[in-house]
mmCIF file with all atom_site columns, C-alpha atoms and ligand atoms in Angstrom:
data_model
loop_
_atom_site.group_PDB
_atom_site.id
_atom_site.type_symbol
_atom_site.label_atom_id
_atom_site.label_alt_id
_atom_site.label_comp_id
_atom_site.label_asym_id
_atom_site.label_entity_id
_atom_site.label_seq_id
_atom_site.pdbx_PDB_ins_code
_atom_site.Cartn_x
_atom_site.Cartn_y
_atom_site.Cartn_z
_atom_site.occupancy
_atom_site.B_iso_or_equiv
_atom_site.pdbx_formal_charge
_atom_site.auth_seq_id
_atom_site.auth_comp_id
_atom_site.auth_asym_id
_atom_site.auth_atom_id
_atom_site.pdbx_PDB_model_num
ATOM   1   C  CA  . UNK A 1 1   ? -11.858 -33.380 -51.685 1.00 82.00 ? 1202 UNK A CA  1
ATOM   2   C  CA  . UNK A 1 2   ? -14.055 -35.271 -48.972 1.00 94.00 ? 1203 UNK A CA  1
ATOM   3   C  CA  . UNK A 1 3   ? -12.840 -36.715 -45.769 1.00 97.00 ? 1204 UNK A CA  1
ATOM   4   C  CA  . UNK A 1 4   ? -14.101 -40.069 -44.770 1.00 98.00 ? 1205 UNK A CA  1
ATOM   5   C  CA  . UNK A 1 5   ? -16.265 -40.860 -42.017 1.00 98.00 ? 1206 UNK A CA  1
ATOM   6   C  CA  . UNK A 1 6   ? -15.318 -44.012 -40.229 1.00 98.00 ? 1207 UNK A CA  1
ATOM   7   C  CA  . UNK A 1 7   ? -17.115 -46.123 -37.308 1.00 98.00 ? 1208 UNK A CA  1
ATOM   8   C  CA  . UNK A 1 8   ? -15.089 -48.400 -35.442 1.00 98.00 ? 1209 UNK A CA  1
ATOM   9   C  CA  . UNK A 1 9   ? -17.224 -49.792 -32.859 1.00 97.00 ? 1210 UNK A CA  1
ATOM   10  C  CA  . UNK A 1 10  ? -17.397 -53.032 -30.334 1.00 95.00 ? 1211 UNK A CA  1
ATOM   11  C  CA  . UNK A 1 11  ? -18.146 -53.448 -26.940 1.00 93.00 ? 1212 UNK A CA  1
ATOM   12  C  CA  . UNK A 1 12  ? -16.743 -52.022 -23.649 1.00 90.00 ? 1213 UNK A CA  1
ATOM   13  C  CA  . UNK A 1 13  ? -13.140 -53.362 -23.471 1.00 87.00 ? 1214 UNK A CA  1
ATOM   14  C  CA  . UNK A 1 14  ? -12.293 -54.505 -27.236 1.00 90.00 ? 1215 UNK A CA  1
ATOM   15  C  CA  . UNK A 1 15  ? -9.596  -51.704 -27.444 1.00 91.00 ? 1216 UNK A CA  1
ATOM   16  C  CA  . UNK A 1 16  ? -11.322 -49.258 -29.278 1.00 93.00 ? 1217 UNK A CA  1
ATOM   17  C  CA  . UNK A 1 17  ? -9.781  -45.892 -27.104 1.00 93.00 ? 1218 UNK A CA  1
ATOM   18  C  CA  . UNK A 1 18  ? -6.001  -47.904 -27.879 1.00 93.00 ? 1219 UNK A CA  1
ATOM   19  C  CA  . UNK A 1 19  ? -6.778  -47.809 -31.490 1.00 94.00 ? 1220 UNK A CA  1
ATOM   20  C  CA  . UNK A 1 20  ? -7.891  -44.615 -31.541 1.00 96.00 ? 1221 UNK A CA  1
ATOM   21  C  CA  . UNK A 1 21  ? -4.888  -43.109 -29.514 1.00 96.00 ? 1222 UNK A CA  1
ATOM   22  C  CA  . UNK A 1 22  ? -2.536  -45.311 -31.475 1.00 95.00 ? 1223 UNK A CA  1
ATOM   23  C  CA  . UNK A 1 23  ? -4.107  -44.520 -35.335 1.00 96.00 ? 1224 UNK A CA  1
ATOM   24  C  CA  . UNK A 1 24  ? -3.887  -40.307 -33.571 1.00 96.00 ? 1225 UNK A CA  1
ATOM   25  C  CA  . UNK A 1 25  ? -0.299  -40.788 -33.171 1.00 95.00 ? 1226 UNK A CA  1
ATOM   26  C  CA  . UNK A 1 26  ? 0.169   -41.961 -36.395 1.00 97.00 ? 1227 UNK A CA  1
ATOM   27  C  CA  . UNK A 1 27  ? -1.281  -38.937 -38.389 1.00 96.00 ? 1228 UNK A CA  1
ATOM   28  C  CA  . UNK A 1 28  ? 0.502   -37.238 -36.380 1.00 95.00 ? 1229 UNK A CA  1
ATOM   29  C  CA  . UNK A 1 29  ? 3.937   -38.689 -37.616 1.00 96.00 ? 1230 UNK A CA  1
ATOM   30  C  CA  . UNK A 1 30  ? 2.651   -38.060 -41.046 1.00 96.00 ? 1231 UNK A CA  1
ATOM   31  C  CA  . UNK A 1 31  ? 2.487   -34.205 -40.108 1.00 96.00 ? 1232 UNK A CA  1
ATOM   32  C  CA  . UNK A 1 32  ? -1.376  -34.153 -40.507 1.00 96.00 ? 1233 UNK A CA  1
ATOM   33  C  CA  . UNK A 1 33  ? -3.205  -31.863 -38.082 1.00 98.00 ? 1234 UNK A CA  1
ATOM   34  C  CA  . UNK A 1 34  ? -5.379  -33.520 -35.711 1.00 98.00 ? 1235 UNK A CA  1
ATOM   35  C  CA  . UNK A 1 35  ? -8.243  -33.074 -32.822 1.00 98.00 ? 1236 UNK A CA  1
ATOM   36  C  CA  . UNK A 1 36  ? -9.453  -35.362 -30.500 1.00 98.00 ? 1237 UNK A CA  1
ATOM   37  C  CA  . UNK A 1 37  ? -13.103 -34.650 -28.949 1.00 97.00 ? 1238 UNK A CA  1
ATOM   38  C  CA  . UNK A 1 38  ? -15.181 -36.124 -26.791 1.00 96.00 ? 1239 UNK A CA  1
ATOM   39  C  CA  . UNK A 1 39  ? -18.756 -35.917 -25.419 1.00 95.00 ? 1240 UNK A CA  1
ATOM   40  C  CA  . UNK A 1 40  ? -19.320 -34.786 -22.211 1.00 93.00 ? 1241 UNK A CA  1
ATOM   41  C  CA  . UNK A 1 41  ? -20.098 -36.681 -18.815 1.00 82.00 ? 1242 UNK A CA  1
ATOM   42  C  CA  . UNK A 1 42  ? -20.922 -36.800 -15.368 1.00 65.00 ? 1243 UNK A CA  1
ATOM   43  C  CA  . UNK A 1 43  ? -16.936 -37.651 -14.596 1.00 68.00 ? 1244 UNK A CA  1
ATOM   44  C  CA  . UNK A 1 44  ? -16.022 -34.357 -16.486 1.00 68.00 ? 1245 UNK A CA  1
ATOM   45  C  CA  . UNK A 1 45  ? -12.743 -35.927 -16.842 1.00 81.00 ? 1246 UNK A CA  1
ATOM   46  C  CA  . UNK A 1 46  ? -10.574 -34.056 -20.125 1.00 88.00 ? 1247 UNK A CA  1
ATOM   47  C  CA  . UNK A 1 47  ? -8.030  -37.238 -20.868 1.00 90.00 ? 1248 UNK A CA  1
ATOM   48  C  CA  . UNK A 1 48  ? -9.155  -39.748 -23.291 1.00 91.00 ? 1249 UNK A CA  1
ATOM   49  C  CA  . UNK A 1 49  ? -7.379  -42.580 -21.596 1.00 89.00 ? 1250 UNK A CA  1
ATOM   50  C  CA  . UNK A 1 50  ? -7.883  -46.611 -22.951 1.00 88.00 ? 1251 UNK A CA  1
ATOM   51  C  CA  . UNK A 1 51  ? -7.047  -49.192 -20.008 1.00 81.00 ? 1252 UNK A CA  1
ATOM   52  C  CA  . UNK A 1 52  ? -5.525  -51.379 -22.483 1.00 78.00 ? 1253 UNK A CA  1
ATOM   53  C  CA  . UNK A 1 53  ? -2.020  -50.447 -22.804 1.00 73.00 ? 1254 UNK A CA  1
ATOM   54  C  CA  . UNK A 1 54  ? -2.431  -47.325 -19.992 1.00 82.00 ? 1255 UNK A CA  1
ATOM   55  C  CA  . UNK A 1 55  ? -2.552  -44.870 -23.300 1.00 89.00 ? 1256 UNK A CA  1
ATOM   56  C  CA  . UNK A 1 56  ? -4.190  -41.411 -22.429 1.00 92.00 ? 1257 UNK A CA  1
ATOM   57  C  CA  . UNK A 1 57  ? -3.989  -37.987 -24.259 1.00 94.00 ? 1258 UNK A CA  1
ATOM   58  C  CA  . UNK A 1 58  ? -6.566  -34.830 -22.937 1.00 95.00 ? 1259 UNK A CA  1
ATOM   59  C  CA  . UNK A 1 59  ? -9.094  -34.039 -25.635 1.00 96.00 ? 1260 UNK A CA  1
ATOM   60  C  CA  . UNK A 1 60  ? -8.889  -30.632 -27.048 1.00 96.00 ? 1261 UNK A CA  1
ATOM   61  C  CA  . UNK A 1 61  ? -12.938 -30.222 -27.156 1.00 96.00 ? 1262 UNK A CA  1
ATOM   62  C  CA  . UNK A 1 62  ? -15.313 -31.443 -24.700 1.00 95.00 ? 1263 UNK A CA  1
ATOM   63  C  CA  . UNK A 1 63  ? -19.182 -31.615 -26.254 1.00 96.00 ? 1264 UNK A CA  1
ATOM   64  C  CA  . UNK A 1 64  ? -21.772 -30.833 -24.785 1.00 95.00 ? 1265 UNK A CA  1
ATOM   65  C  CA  . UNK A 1 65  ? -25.580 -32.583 -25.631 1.00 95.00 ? 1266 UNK A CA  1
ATOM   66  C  CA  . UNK A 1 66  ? -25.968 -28.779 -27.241 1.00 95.00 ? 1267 UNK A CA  1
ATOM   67  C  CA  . UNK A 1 67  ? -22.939 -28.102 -28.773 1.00 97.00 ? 1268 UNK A CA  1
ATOM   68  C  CA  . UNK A 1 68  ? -22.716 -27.676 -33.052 1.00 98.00 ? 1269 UNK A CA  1
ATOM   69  C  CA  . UNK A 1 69  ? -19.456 -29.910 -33.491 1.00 98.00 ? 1270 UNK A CA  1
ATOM   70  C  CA  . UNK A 1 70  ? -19.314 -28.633 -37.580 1.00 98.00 ? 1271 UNK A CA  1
ATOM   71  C  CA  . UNK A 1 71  ? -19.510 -24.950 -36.037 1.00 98.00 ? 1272 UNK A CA  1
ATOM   72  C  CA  . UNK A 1 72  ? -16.452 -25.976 -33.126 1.00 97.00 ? 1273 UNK A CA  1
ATOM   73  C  CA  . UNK A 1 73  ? -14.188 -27.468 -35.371 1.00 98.00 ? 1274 UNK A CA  1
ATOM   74  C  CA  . UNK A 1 74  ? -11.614 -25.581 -37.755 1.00 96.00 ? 1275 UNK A CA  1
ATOM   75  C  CA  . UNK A 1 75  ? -11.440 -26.430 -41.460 1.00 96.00 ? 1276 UNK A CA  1
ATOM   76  C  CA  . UNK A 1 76  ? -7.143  -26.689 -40.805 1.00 97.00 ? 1277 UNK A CA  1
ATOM   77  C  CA  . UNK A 1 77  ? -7.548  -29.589 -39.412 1.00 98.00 ? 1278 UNK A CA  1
ATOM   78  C  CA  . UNK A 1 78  ? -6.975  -33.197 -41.265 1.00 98.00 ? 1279 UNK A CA  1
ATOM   79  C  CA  . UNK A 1 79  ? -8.222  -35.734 -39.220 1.00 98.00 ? 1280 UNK A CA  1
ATOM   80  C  CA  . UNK A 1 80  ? -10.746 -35.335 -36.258 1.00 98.00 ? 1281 UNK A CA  1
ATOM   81  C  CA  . UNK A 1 81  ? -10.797 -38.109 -33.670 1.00 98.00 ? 1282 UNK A CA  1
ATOM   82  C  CA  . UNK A 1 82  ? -14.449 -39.127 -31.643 1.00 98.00 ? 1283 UNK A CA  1
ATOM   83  C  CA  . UNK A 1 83  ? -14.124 -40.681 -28.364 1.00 96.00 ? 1284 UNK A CA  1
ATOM   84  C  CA  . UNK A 1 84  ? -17.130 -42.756 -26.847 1.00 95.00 ? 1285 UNK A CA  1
ATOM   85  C  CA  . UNK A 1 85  ? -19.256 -41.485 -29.846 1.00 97.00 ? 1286 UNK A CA  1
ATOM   86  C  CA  . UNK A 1 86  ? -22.313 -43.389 -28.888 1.00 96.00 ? 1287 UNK A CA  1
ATOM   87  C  CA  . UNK A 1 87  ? -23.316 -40.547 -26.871 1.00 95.00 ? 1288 UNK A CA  1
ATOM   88  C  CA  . UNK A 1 88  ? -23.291 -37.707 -29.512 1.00 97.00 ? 1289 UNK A CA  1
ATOM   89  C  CA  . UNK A 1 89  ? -27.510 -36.931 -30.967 1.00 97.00 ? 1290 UNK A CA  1
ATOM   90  C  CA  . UNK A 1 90  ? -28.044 -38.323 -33.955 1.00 98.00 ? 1291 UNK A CA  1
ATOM   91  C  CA  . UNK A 1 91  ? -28.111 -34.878 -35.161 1.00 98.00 ? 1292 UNK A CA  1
ATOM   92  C  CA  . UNK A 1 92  ? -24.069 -33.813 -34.249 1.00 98.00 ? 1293 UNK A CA  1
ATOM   93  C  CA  . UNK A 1 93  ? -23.059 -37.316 -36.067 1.00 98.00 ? 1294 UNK A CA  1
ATOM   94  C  CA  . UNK A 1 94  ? -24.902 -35.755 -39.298 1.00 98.00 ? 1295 UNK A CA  1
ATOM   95  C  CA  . UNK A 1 95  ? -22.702 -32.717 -38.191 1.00 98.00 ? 1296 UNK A CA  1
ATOM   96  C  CA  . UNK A 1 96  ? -19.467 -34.686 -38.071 1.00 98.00 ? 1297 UNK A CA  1
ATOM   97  C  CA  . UNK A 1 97  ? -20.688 -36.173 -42.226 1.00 98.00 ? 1298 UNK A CA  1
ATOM   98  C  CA  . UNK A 1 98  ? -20.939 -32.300 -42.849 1.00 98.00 ? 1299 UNK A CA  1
ATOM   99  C  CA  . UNK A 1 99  ? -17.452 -31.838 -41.269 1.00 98.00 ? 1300 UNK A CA  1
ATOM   100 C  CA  . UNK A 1 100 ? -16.050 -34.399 -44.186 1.00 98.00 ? 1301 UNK A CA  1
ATOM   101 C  CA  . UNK A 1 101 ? -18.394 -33.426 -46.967 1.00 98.00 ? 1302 UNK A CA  1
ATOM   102 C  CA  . UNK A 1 102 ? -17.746 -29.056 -46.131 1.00 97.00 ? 1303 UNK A CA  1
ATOM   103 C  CA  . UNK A 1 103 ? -14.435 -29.007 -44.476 1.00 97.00 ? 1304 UNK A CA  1
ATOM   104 C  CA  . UNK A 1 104 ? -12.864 -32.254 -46.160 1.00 97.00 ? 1305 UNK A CA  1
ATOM   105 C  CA  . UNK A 1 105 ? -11.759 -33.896 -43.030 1.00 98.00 ? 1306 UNK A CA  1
ATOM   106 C  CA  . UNK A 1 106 ? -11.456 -37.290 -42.270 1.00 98.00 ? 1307 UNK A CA  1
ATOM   107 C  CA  . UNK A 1 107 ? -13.521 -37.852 -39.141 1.00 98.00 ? 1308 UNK A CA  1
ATOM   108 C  CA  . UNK A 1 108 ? -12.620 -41.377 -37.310 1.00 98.00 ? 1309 UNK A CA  1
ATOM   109 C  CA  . UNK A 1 109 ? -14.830 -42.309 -34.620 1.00 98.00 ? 1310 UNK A CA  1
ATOM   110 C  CA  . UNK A 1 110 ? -14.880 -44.718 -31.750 1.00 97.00 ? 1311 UNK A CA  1
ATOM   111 C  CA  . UNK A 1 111 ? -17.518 -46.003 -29.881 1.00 96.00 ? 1312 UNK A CA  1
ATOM   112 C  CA  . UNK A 1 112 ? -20.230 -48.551 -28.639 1.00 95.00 ? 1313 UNK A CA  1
ATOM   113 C  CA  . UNK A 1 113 ? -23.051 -50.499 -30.885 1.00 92.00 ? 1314 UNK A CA  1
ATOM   114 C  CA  . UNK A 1 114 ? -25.342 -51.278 -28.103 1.00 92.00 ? 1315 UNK A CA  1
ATOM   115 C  CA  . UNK A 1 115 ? -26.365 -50.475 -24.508 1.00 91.00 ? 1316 UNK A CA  1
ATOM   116 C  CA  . UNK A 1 116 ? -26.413 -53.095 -21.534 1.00 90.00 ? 1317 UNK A CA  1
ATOM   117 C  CA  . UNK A 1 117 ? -30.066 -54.123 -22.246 1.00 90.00 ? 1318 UNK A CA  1
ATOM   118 C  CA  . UNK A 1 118 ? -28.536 -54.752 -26.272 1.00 91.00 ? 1319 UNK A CA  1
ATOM   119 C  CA  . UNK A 1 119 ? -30.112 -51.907 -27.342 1.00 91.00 ? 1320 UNK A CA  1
ATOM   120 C  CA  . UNK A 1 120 ? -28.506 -49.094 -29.903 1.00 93.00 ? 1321 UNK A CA  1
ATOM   121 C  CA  . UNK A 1 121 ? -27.568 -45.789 -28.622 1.00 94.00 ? 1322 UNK A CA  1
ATOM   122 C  CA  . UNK A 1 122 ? -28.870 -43.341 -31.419 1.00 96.00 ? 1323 UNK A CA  1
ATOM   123 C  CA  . UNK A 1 123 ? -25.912 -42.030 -32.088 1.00 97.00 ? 1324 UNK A CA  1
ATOM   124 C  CA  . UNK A 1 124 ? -24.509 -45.215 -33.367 1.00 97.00 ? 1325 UNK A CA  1
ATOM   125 C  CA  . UNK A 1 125 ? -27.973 -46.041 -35.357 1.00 97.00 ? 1326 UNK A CA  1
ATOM   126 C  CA  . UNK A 1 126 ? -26.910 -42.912 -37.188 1.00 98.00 ? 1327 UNK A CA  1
ATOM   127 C  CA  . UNK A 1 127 ? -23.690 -44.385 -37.998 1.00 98.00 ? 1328 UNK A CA  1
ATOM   128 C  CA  . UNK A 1 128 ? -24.400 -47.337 -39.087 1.00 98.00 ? 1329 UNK A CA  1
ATOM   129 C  CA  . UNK A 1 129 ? -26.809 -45.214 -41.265 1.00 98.00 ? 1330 UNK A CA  1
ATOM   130 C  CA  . UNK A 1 130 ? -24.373 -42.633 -43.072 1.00 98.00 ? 1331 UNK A CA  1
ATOM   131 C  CA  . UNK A 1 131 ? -20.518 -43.845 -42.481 1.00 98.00 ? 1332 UNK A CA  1
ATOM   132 C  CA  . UNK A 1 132 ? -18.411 -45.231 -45.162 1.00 98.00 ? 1333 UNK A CA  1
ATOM   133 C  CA  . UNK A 1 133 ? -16.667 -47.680 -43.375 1.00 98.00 ? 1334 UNK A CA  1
ATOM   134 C  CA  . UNK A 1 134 ? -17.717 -49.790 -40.662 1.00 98.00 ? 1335 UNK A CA  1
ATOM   135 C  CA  . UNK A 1 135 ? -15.263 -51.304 -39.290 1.00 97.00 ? 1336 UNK A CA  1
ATOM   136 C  CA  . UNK A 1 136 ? -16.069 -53.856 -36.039 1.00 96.00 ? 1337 UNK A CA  1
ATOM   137 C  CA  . UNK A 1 137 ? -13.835 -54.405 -32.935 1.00 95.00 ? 1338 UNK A CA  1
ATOM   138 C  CA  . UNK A 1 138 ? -13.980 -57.727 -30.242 1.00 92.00 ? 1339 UNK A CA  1
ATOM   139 C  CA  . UNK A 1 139 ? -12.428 -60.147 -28.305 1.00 92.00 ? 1340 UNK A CA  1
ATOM   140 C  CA  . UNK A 1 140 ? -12.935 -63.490 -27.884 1.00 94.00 ? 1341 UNK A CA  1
ATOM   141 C  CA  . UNK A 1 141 ? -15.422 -64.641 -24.864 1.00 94.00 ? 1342 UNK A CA  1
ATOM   142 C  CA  . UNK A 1 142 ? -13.665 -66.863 -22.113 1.00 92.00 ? 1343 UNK A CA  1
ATOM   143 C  CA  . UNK A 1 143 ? -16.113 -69.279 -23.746 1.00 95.00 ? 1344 UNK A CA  1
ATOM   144 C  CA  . UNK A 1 144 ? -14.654 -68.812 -26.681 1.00 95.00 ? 1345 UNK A CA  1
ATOM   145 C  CA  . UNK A 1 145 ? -17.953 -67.129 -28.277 1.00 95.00 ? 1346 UNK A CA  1
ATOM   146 C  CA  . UNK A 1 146 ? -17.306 -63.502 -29.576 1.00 95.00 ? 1347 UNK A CA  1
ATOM   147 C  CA  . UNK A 1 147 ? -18.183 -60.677 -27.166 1.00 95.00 ? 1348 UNK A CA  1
ATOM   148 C  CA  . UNK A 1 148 ? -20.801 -58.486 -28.126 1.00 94.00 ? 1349 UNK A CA  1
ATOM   149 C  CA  . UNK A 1 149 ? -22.506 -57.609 -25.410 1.00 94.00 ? 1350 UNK A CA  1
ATOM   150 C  CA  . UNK A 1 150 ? -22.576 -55.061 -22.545 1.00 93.00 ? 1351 UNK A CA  1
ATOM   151 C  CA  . UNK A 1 151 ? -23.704 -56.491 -19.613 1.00 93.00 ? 1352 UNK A CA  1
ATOM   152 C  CA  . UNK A 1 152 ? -24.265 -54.456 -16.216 1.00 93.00 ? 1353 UNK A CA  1
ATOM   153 C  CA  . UNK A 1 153 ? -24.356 -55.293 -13.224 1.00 92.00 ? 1354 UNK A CA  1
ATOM   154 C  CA  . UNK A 1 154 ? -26.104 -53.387 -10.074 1.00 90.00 ? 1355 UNK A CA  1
ATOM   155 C  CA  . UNK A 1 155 ? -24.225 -54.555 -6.413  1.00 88.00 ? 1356 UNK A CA  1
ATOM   156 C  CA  . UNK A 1 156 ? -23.376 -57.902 -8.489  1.00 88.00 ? 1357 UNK A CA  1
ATOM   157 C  CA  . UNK A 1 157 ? -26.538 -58.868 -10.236 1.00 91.00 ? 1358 UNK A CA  1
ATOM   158 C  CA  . UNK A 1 158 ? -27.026 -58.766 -14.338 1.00 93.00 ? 1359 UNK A CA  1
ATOM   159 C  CA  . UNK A 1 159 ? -29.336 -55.469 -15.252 1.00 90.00 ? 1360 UNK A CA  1
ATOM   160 C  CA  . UNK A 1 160 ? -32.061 -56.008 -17.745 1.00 86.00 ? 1361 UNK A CA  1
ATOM   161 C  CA  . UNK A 1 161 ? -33.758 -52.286 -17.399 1.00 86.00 ? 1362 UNK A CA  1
ATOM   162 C  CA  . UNK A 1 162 ? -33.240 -48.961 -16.111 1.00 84.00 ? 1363 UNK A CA  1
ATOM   163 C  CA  . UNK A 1 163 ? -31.544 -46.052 -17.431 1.00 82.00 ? 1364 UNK A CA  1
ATOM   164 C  CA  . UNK A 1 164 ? -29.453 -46.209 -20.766 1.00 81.00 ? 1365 UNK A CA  1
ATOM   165 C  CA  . UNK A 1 165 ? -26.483 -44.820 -19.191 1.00 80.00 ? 1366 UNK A CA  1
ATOM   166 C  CA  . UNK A 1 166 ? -25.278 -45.222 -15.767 1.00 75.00 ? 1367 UNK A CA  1
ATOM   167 C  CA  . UNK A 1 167 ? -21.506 -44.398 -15.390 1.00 71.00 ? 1368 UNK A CA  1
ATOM   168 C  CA  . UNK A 1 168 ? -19.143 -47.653 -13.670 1.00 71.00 ? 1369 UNK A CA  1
ATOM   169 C  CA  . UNK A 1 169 ? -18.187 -47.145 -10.022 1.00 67.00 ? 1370 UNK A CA  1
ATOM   170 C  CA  . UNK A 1 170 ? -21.280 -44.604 -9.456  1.00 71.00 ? 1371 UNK A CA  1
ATOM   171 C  CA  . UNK A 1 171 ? -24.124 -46.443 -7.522  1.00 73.00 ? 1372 UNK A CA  1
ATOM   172 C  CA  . UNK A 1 172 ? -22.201 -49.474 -7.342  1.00 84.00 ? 1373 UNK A CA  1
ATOM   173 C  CA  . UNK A 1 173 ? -22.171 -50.149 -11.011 1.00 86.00 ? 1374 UNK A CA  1
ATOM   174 C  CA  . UNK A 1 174 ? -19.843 -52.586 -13.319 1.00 89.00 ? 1375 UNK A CA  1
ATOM   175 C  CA  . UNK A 1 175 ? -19.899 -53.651 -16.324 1.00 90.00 ? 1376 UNK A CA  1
ATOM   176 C  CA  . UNK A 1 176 ? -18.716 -56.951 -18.719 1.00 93.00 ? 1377 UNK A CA  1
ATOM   177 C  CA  . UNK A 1 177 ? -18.816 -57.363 -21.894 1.00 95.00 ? 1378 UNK A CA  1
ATOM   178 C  CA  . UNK A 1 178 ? -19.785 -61.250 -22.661 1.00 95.00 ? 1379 UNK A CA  1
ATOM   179 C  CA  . UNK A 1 179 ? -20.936 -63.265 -25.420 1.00 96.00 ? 1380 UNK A CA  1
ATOM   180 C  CA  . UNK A 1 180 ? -24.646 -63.303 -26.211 1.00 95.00 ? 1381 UNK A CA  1
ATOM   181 C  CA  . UNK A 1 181 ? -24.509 -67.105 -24.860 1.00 95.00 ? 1382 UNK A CA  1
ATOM   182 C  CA  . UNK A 1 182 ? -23.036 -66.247 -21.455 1.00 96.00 ? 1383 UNK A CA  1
ATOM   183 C  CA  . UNK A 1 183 ? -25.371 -63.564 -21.075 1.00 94.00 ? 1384 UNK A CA  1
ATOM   184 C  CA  . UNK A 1 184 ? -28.363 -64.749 -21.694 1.00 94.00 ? 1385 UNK A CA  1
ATOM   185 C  CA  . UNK A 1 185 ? -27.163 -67.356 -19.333 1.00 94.00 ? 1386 UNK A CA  1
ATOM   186 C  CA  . UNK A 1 186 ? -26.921 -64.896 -16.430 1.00 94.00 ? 1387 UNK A CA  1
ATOM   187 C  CA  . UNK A 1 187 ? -30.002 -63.080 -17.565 1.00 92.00 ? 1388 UNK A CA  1
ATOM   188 C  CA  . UNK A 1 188 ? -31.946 -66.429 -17.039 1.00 91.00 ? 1389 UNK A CA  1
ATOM   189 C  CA  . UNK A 1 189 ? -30.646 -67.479 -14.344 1.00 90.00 ? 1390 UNK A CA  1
ATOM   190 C  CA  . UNK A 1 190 ? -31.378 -64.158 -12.549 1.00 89.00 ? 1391 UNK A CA  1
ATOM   191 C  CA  . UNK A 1 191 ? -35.295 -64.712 -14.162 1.00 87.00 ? 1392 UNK A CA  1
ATOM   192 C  CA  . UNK A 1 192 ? -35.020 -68.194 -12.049 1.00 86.00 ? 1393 UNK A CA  1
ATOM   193 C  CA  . UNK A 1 193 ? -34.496 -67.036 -8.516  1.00 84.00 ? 1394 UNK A CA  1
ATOM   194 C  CA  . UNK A 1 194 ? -36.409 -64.081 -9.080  1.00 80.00 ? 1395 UNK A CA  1
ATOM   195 C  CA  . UNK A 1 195 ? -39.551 -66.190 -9.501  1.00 74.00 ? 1396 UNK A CA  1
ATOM   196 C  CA  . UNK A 1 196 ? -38.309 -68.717 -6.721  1.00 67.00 ? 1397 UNK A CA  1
ATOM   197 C  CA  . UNK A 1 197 ? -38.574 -72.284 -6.352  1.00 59.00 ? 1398 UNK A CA  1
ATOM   198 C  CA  . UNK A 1 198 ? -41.253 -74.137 -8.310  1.00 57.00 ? 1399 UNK A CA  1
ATOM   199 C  CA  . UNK A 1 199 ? -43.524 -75.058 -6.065  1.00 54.00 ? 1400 UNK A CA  1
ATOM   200 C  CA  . UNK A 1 200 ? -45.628 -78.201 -6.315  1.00 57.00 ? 1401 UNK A CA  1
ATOM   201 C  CA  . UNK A 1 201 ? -50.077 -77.279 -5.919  1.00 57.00 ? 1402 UNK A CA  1
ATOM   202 C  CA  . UNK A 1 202 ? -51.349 -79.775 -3.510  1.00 55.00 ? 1403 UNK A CA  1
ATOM   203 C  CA  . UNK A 1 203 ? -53.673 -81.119 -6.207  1.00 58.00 ? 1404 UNK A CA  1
ATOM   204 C  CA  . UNK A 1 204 ? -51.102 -82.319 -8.267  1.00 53.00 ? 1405 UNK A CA  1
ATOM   205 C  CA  . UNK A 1 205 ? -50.030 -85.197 -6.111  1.00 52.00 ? 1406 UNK A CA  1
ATOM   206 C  CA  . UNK A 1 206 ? -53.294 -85.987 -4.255  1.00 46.00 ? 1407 UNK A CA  1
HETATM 207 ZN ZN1 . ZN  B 2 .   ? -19.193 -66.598 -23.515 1.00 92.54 ? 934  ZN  B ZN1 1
#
């Protein structure tokens, strides 16, 4: 029989990685073998850890940008869990749909829709192309609007451009997630003082 492949995505800090550990824990209690990967990054850091509700578990596989994930992972196993999927090639998220379709195991993954600058991460274009359940993840803004987007922030001030992925803490990075109204806000307001005050052409008074 085929396994499912499942996309739960939302930004940074809508308790995807609590979900994730939590739904693990549960196939687990129902005596179903599982595996928890996760891509690899600059940190290098095994545990799979969600800051909401101080959860963390080590992954069993860490992937690397070359690895075959259908060729790592043994058919035994019931129900593979994806960590911060948005970094996987869109070509190891068509090996995860060959995972459910070849080894019949339900693959649940966890990740981001967009980057800081609101674009996709291909990964999670390929996703949103191929998985049979989409399934969304978000809090609600301190405006009340519903958060959506990843902003980042370099020594304080909103990033538009630059790299796609720039890890928090490193180079004096942070990151928000905010509605699209508070950060377009930000995003304009940064626009304003880089082109300074309006100023006023002597002709248009004399
Ligand atoms: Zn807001």
């Amino acid at each position: 029989m085929y396994g499912r492949l499942i996309y739960v995505y939302g930004a940074m800090g809508s308790a995807k990685t609590a979900e994730l550990l939590i739904e693990m824990y549960q196939h687990e209690h129902e005596n179903q073998k599982v595996c928890l990967i996760k891509p690899l990054r600059d940190d290098r850091n095994v545990e799979v850890t969600s800051r909401a509700g101080n959860l963390s578990r080590p992954a069993d596989y860490i992937i690397a940008p070359t690895d075959n994930i259908f060729d790592m992972i043994d058919e035994s196993v019931d129900s593979l869990f994806v960590d911060e999927v948005q970094f996987f090639s869109p070509e190891q998220i068509d090996q995860l749909r060959r995972l459910t379709i070849e080894k019949g195991m339900n693959v649940l993954t966890y990740g981001l829709r967009a980057d800081f600058s609101t674009k996709a991460f291909p990964g999670s274009i390929r996703l949103f192309e191929i998985a049979d359940e989409l399934r969304e993840k978000y809090y609600r803004c301190s405006c009340g609007g519903k958060k959506t987007y990843n902003a980042r922030f370099k020594d304080g001030v909103i990033e538009t451009e630059g790299e796609q992925v720039a890890i928090e803490g490193k180079g004096n990075y942070t990151y928000k997630s905010l509605c699209p109204e508070c950060y377009y806000r930000l995003v304009n307001e940064k626009l304003e003082k880089q082109s300074g005050p309006i100023r006023i052409r002597k002709k248009d008074y004399q």
